[in-house]
Coordinates of C-alpha atoms in Angstrom, one line a residue:
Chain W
X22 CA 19.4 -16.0 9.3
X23 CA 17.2 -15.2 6.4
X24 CA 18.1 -13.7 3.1
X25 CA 16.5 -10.9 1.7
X26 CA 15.6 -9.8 -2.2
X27 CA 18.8 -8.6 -2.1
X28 CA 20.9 -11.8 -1.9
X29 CA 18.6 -13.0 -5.3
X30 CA 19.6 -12.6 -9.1
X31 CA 19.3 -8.9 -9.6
X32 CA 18.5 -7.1 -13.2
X33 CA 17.4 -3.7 -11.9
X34 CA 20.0 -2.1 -10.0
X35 CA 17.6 0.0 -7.6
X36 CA 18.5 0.4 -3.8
X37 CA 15.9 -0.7 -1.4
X38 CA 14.5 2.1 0.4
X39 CA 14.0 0.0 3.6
X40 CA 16.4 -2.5 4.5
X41 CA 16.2 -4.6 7.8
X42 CA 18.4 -7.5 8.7
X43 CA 18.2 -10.1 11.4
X44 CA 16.1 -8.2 13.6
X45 CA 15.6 -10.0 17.2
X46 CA 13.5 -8.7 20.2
X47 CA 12.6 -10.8 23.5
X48 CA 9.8 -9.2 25.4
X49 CA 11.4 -11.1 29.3
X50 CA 12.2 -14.7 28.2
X51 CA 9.7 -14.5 25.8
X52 CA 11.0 -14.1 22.0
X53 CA 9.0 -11.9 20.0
X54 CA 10.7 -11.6 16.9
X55 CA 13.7 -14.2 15.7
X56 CA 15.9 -13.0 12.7
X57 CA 13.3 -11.0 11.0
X58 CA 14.7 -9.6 7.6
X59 CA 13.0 -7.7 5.2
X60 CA 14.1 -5.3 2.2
X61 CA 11.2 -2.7 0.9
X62 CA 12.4 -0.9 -2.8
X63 CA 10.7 2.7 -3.6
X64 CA 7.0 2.6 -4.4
X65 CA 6.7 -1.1 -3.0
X66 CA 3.9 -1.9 -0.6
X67 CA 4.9 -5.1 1.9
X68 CA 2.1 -6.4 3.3
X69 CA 2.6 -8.7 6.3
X70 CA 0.7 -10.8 7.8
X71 CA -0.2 -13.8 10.4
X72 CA -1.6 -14.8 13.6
X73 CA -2.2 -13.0 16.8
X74 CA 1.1 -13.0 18.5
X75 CA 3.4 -13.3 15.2
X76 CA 5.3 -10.3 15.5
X77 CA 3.9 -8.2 13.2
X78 CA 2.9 -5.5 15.4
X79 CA 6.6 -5.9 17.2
X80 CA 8.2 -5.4 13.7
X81 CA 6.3 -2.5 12.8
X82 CA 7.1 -1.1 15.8
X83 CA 10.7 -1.1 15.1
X84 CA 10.5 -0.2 12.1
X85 CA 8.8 3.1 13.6
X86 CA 11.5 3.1 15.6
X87 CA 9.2 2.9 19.1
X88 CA 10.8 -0.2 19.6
X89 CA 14.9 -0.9 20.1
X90 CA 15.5 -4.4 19.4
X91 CA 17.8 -6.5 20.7
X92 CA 19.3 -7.4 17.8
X93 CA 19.7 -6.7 14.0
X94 CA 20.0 -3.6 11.8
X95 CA 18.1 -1.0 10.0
X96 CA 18.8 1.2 7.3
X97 CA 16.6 3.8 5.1
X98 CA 18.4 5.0 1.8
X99 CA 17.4 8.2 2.6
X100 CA 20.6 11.8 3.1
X101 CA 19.1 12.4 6.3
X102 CA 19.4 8.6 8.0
X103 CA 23.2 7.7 8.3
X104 CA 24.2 4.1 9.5
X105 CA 22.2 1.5 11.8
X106 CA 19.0 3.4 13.2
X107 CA 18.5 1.4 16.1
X108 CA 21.7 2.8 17.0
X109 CA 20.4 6.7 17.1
X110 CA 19.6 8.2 20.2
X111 CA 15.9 9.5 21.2
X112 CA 16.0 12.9 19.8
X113 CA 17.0 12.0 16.5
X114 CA 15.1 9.0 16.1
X115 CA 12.0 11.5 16.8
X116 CA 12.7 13.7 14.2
X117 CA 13.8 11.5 11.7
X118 CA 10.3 9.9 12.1
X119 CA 8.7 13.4 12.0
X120 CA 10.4 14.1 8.8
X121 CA 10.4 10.2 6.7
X122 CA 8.3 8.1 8.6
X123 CA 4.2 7.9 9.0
X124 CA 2.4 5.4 11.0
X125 CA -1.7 4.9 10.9
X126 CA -2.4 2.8 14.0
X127 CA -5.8 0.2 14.3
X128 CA -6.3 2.2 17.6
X129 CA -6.6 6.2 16.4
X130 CA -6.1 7.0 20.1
X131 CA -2.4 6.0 19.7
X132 CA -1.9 8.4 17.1
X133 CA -4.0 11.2 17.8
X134 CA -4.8 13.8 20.2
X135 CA -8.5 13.2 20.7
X136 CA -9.6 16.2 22.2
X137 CA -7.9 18.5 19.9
X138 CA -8.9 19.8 16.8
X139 CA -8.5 17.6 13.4
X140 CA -5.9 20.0 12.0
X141 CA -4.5 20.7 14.9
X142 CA -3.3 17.2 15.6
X143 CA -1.9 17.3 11.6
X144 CA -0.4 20.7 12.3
X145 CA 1.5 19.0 15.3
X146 CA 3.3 16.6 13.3
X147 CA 4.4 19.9 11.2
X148 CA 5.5 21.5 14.2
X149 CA 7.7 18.6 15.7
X150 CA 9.7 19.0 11.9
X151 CA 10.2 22.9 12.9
X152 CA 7.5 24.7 11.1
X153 CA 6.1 27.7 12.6
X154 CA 4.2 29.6 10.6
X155 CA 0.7 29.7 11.2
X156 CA -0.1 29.9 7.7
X157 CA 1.6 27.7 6.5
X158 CA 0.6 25.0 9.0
X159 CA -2.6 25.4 8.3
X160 CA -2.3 25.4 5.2
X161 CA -0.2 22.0 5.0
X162 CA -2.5 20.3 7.3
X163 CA -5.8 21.6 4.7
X164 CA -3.7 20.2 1.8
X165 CA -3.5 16.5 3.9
X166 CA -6.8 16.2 5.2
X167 CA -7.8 16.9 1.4
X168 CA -5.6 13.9 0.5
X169 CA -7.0 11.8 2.7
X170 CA -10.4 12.7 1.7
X171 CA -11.4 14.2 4.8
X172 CA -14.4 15.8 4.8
X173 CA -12.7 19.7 5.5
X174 CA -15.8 21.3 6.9
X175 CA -14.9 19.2 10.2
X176 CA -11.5 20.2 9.9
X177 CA -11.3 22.2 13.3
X178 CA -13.8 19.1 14.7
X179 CA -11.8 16.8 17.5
X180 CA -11.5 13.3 16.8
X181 CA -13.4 12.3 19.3
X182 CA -16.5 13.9 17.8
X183 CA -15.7 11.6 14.9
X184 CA -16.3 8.6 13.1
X185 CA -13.9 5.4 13.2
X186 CA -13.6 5.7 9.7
X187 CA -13.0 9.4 10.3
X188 CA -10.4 9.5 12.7
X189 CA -8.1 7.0 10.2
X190 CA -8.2 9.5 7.8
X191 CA -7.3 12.4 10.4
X192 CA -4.6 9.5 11.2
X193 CA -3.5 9.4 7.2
X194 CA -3.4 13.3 6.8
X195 CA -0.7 13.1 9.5
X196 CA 0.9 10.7 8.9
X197 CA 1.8 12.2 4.9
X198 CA 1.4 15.7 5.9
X199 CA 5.4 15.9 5.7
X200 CA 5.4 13.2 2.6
X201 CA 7.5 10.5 4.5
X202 CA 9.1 8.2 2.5
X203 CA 7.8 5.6 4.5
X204 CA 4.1 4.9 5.4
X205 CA 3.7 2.3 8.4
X206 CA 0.0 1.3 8.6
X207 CA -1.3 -1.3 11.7
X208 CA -4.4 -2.9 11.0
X209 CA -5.7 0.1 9.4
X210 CA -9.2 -0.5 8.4
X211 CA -9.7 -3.2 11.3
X212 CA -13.0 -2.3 13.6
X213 CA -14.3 -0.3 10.5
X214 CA -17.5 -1.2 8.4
X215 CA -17.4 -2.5 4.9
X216 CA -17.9 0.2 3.2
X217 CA -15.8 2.5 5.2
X218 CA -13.0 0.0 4.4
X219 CA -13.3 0.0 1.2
X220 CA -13.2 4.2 1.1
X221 CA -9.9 3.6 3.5
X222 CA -8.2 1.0 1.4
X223 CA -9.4 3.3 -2.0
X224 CA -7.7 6.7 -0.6
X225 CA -4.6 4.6 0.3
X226 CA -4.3 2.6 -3.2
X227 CA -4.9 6.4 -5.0
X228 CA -2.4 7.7 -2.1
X229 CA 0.1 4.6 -3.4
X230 CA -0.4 5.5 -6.8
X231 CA 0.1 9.3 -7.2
X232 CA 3.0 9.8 -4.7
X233 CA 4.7 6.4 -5.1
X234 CA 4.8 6.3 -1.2
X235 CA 6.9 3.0 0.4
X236 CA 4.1 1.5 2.6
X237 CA 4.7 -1.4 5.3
X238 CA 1.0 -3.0 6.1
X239 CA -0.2 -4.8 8.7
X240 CA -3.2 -6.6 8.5
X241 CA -5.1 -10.0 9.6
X242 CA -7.3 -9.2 6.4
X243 CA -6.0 -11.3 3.8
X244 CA -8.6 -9.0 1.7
X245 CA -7.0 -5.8 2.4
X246 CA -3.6 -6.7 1.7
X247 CA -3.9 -8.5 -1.3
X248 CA -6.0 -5.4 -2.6
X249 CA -2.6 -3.2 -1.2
X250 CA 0.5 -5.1 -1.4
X251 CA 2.8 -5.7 -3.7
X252 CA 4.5 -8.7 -1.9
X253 CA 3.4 -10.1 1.5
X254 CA 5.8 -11.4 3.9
X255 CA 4.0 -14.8 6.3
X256 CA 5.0 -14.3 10.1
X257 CA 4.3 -17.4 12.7
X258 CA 6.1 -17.1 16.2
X259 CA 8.4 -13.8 15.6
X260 CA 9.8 -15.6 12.4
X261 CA 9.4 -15.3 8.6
X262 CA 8.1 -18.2 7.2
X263 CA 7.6 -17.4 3.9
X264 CA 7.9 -14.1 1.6
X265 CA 7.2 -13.4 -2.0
X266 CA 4.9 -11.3 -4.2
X267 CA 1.0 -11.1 -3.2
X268 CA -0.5 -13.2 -5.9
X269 CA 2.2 -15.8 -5.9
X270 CA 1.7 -16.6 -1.7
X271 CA -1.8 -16.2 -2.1
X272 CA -2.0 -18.9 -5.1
X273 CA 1.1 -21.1 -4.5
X274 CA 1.9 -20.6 -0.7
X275 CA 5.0 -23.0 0.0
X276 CA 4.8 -23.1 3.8
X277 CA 3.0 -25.3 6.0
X278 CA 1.6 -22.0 7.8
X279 CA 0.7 -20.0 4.6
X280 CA -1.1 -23.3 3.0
X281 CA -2.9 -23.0 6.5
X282 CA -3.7 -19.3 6.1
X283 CA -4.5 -19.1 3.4
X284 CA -6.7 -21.8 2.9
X285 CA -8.8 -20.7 6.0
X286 CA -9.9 -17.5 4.2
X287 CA -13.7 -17.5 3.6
Chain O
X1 CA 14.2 -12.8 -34.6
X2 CA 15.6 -12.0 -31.5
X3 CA 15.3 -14.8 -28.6
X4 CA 12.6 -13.4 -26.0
X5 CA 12.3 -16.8 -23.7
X6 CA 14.5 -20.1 -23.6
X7 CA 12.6 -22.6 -20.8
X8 CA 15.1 -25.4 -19.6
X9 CA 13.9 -28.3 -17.8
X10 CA 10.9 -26.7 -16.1
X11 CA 8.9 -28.6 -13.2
X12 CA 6.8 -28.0 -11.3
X13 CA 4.3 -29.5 -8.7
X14 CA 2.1 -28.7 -5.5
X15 CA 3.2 -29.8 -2.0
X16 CA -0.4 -30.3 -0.1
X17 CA 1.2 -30.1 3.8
X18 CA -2.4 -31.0 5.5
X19 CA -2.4 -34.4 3.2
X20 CA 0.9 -35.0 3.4
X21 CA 2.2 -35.4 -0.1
X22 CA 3.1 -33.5 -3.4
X23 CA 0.6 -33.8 -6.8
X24 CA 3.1 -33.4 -10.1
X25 CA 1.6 -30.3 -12.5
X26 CA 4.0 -30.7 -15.3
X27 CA 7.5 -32.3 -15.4
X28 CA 10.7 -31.5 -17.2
X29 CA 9.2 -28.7 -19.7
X30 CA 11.7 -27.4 -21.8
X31 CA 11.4 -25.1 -25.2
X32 CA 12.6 -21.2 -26.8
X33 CA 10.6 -18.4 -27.8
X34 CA 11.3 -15.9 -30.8
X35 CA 9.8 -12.3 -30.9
X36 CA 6.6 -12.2 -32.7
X37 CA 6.5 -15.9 -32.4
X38 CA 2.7 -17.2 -31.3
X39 CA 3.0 -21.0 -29.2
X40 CA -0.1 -22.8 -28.4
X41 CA 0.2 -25.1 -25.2
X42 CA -1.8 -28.1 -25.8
X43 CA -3.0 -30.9 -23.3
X44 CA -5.8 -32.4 -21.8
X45 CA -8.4 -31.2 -18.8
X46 CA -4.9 -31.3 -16.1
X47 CA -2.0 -31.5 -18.2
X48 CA -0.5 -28.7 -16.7
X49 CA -1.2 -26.0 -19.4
X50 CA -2.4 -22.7 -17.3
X51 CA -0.1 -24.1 -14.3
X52 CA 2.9 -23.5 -17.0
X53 CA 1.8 -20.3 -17.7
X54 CA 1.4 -19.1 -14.0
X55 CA 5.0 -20.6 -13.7
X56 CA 6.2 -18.4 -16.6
X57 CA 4.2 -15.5 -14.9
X58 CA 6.0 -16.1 -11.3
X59 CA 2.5 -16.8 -9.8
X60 CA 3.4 -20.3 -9.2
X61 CA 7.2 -20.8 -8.0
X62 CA 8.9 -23.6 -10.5
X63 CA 10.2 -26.3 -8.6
X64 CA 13.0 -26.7 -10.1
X65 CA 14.4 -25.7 -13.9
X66 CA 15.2 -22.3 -15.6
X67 CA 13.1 -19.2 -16.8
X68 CA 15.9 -17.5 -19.1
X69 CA 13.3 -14.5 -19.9
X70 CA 15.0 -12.0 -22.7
X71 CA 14.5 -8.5 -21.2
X72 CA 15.2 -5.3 -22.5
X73 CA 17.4 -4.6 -19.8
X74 CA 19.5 -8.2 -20.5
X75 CA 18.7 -12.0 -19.3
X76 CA 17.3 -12.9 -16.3
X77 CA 16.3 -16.4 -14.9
X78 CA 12.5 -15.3 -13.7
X79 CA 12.4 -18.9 -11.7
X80 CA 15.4 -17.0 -8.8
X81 CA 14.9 -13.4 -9.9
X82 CA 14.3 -11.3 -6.9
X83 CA 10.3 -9.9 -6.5
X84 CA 11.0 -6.1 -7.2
X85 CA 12.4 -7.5 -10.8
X86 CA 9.4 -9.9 -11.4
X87 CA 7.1 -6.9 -10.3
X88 CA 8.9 -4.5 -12.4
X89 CA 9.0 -6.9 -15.8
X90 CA 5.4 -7.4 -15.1
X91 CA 4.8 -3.5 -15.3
X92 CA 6.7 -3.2 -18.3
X93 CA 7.8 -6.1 -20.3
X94 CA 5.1 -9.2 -19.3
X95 CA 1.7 -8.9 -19.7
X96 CA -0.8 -11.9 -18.3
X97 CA -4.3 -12.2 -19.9
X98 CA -7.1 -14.4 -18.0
X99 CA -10.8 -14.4 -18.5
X100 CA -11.0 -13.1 -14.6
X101 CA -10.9 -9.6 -13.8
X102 CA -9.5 -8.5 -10.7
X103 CA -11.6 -5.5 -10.0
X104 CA -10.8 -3.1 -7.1
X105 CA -13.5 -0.8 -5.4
X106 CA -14.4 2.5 -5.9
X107 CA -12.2 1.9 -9.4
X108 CA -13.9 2.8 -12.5
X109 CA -14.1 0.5 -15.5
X110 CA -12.1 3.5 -17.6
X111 CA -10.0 4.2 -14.8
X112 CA -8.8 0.5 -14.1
X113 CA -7.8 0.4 -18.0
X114 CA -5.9 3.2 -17.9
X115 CA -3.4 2.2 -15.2
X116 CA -0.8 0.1 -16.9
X117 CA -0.6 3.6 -19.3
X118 CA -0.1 5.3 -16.4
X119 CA 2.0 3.7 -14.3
X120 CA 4.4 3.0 -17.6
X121 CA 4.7 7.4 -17.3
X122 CA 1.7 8.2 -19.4
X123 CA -0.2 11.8 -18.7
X124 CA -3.5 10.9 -16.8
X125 CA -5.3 12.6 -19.6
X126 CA -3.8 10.9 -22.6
X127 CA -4.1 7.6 -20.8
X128 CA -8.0 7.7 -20.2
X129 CA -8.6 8.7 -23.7
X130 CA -6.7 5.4 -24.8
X131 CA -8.3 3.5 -22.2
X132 CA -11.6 4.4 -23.6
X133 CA -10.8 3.7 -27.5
X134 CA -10.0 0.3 -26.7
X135 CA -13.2 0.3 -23.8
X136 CA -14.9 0.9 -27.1
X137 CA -13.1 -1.9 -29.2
X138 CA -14.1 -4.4 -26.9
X139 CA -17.9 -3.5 -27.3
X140 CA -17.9 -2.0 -23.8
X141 CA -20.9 0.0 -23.7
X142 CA -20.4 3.7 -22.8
X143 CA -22.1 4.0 -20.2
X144 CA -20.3 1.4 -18.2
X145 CA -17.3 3.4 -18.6
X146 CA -17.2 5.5 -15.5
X147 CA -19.0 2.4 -13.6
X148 CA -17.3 0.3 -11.2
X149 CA -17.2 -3.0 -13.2
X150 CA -17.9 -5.2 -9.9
X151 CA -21.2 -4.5 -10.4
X152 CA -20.6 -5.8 -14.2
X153 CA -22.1 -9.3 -15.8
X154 CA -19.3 -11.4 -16.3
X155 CA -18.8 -10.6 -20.1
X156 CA -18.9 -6.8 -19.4
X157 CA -16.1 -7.9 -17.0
X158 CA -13.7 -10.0 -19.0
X159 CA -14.2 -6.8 -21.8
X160 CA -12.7 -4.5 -19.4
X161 CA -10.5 -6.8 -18.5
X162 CA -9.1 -7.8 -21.8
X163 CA -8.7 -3.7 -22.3
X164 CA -6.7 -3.2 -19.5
X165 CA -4.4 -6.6 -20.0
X166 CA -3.9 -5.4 -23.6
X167 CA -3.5 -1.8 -23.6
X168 CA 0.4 -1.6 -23.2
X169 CA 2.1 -3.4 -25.8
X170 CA 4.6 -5.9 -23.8
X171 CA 7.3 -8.2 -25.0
X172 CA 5.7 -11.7 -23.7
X173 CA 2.3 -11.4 -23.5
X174 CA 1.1 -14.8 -21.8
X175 CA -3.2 -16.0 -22.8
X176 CA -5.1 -18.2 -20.0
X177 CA -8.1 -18.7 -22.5
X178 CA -8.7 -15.3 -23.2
X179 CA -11.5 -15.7 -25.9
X180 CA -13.5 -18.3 -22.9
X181 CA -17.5 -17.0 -23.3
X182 CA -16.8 -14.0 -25.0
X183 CA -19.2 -12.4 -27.7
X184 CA -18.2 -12.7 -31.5
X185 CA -17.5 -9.2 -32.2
X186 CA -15.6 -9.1 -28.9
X187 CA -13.6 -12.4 -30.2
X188 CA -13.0 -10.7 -33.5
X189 CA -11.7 -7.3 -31.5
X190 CA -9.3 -9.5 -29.5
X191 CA -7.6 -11.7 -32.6
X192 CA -7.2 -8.4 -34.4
X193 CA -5.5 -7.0 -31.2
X194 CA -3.1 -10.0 -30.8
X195 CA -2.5 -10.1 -34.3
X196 CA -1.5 -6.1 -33.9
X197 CA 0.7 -7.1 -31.4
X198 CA 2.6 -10.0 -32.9
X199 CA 3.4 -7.5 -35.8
X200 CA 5.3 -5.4 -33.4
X201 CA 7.5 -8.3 -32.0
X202 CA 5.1 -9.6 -29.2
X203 CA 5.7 -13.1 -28.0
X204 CA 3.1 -15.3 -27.3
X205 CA 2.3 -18.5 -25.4
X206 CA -1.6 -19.3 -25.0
X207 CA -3.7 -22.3 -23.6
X208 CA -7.2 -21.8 -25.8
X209 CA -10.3 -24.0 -25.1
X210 CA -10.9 -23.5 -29.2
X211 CA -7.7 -23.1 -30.9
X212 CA -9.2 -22.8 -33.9
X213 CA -10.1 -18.7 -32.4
X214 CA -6.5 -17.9 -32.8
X215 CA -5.3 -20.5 -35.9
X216 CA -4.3 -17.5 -38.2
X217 CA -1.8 -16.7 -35.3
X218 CA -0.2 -20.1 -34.3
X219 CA 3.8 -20.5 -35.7
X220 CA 4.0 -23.8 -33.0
X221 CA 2.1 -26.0 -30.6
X222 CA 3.7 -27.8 -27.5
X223 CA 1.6 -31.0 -26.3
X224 CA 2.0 -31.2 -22.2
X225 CA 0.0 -34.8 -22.0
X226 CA 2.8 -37.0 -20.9
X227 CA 3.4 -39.7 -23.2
X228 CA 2.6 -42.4 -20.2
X229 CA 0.4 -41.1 -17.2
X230 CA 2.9 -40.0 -14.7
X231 CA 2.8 -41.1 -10.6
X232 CA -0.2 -38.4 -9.2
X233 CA 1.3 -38.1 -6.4
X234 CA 4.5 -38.5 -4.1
X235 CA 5.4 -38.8 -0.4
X236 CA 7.0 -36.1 1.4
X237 CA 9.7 -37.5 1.5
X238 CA 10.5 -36.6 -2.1
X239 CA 9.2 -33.0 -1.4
X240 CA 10.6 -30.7 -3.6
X241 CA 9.1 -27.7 -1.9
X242 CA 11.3 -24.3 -2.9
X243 CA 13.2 -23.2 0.1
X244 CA 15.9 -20.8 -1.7
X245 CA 13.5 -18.0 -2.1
X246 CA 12.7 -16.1 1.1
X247 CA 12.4 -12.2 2.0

């Protein structure tokens, strides 16, 4: 078992937003994740990351609530997400994503509907939380793709017409087009150019900023996350190895593993 | 005076898995802080001076030892505390100066000053117009102020720098050779600035490459040279790597 923040000296009493404890998953015989914990506070970016194979993606998943593990809990200090999630059945899991929980996948053809129109694949997470007004859909999903920094002339363009860097942000607009209170991001500027990146990881840091949004980050980028994350959490083999704010694993990693990672940065 | 920091028995050292043993950075530190108080941390080239103050900053985990840090919101060991308090005291309440700035892009120079305004509740507004008084302070010329500074010579840099790491007055404010290849005038701008903020109750711990930049300020000096040269290094057998803090 690992311990969490919460089991340290406390002098802030603020709830985490995200709590996850002893998560387990075994894909057949073979384990994917192994007592994964992790506790995420309100406005916090976690950043994980590790090798291929770690379990990052796995986590993630769960945490999106794609994945039901075998073991281990999950809460979100949210009115509208009573008790262990893992525990709710289909329909509500899918709306209480639609409503607090936005993921950006590395592959935009998990996320999206390519052939459809840019604001038509926002306006679809809008209509899975019950909105029908054609007004106001359009509206909403103008008001995201602005926030992402979509360019809104190619609003009605489908994403397959588009850029990599392009279809992330159709990703981003809607993934916060309801605000979630959690933002899930996969390897999101992975496969892009550098200076495409650095517009994605810019719009996400301003994102971050002005709404305070709870992100969890996947990246192999040691780059991106130490630009995004507050504290970064070292996965090797479906465990935790090592967790702690960003600068101090990336200046004083403790682990075997992170010493390893780290160093191997160019 | 009211007590801001009261350091017991503070080690620390680096384990180096791939060569099998642990290098010693500073052992057995111990001392107390007042408010408005100024402490110089002396040593020579590896005594452990800016490694102390990483510790103090949580960059570095303490290997063992206490951190009693003073907040406003009541004591807190900083060497167990849990990240979202560390993160939250270094928003607020600790302030970390180095001659390095960390410069994000797409950021302007203004803008990147600004942000500790902002994200202590300043209006967007208000905080820019700050940012750029003290832009100005520091001799950063105007024109660079909408620039992104990673484009910037390295001066240019450690101005903006100094701007944003001073901006919001803090209750420890720690100094990793702050005044390292800066320009007179900007020299001057930054002892007048520290001097400011030791008025209002800022405590201070500082490693300086010319103390004499910052005698007016000094109330006390810790030496870190060890009075005999201490064993470099140790098997890992003696490991003292931190375990306790996970997730």
């Amino acid at each position: 078992m690992s311990q969490t923040q919460l089991d340290a000296p406390r002098l802030v009493r603020t709830q985490p937003l995200l709590t996850a404890r002893n998560v387990s998953k075994s894909y057949g015989s073979v384990p994917a994740l192994r007592n994964v914990s992790a506790s995420v506070f309100p406005g916090e970016v976690l950043g994980i990351v590790g090798e291929s194979g770690s379990g990052k993606s796995t986590f993630l998943r769960c945490l999106n609530l794609e994945e039901t593990p075998d073991a281990g809990s999950y809460t979100l200090d949210l009115p509208d997400a009573d008790g262990n999630l893992f525990d709710l059945d289909r329909y509500a899991r899918r709306m209480l994503c639609a409503r607090q929980i936005g993921i950006v996948y590395q592959n935009p053809h998990l996320g999206l509907l390519m052939k459809h129109s840019s604001s038509g694949n926002v306006a679809e997470r809008l209509l899975v939380a019950g909105e029908r007004r054609f007004a106001v859909l359009r509206d909403k999903a103008r008001a995201a793709l602005e926030a992402s920094e979509f360019p809104l002339e190619r609003m009605d363009a489908p994403p397959i017409e588009l850029s990599g860097g392009m279809q992330q942000r159709v990703q981003l607009a809607k993934a916060i087009a309801l605000e979630p209170a959690l933002l899930l991001l996969d390897e999101p500027t992975t496969g892009l150019d550098v200076s495409v990146q650095a517009l994605v990881l810019d719009t996400l840091k301003r994102l971050q900023q002005e709404r305070r949004i709870t992100m969890v980050i996947v990246s192999h980028d040691l780059g991106v996350i130490r630009t995004l994350a507050d504290r970064v959490m070292v996965m090797r083999r479906g465990e935790v190895v090592e967790a702690g704010l960003a600068d101090q694993v990336f200046q004083d990693p403790q682990h075997a593993y992170s010493q390893q990672l780290v160093h191997a940065k160019l | 005076m009211s007590l801001i920091l009261d350091v017991r028995a503070l080690s620390k050292g680096f384990t180096m898995h791939h060569l099998g043993t642990r290098v010693d950075a500073f052992h057995d530190v111990s001392f107390v802080l007042q408010a408005g108080e100024f402490l110089l941390l002396k040593g020579r080239n590896g005594a452990g001076k800016s490694t102390l103050l990483r510790t103090l900053y949580r960059s570095y985990l303490a290997a063992s030892g206490q951190i009693l840090f003073h907040s406003s919101h009541g004591e807190i060991d900083l060497v167990r505390a849990a990240d979202v308090d560390v993160t939250f005291l270094r928003r607020t309440e600790i302030g970390f100066v180095t001659q390095f700035l960390v410069a994000r892009p797409r950021v302007s120079a203004e803008a990147l000053v600004a942000e500790p305004l902002q994200r202590a509740g300043r209006a967007p507004a208000e905080a820019l117009d700050e940012a750029r008084h003290w832009l100005q302070a520091f001799g950063v010329k105007r024109d660079l102020w909408p620039a992104y500074p990673t484009t910037f010579s390295g001066g240019e840099q450690q101005k903006v720098n100094l701007a944003r790491a001073l901006i919001l007055p803090q209750r420890l404010l720690l100094l990793d050779e702050p005044t390292a290849s800066l320009d007179a005038s900007a020299r001057a701008a930054l002892i007048d600035r520290l001097a400011d903020l030791k008025s209002q109750g800022t405590a201070m711990i500082g490693v300086f490459h010319h103390p004499g930049d910052v005698a007016a300020l000094i109330d006390r000096e810790i030496d870190l040279t060890p009075d005999q040269i201490p064993e470099q290094t140790q098997n890992m057998a003696e490991d003292m790597e931190r375990t306790d803090v996970v997730v």
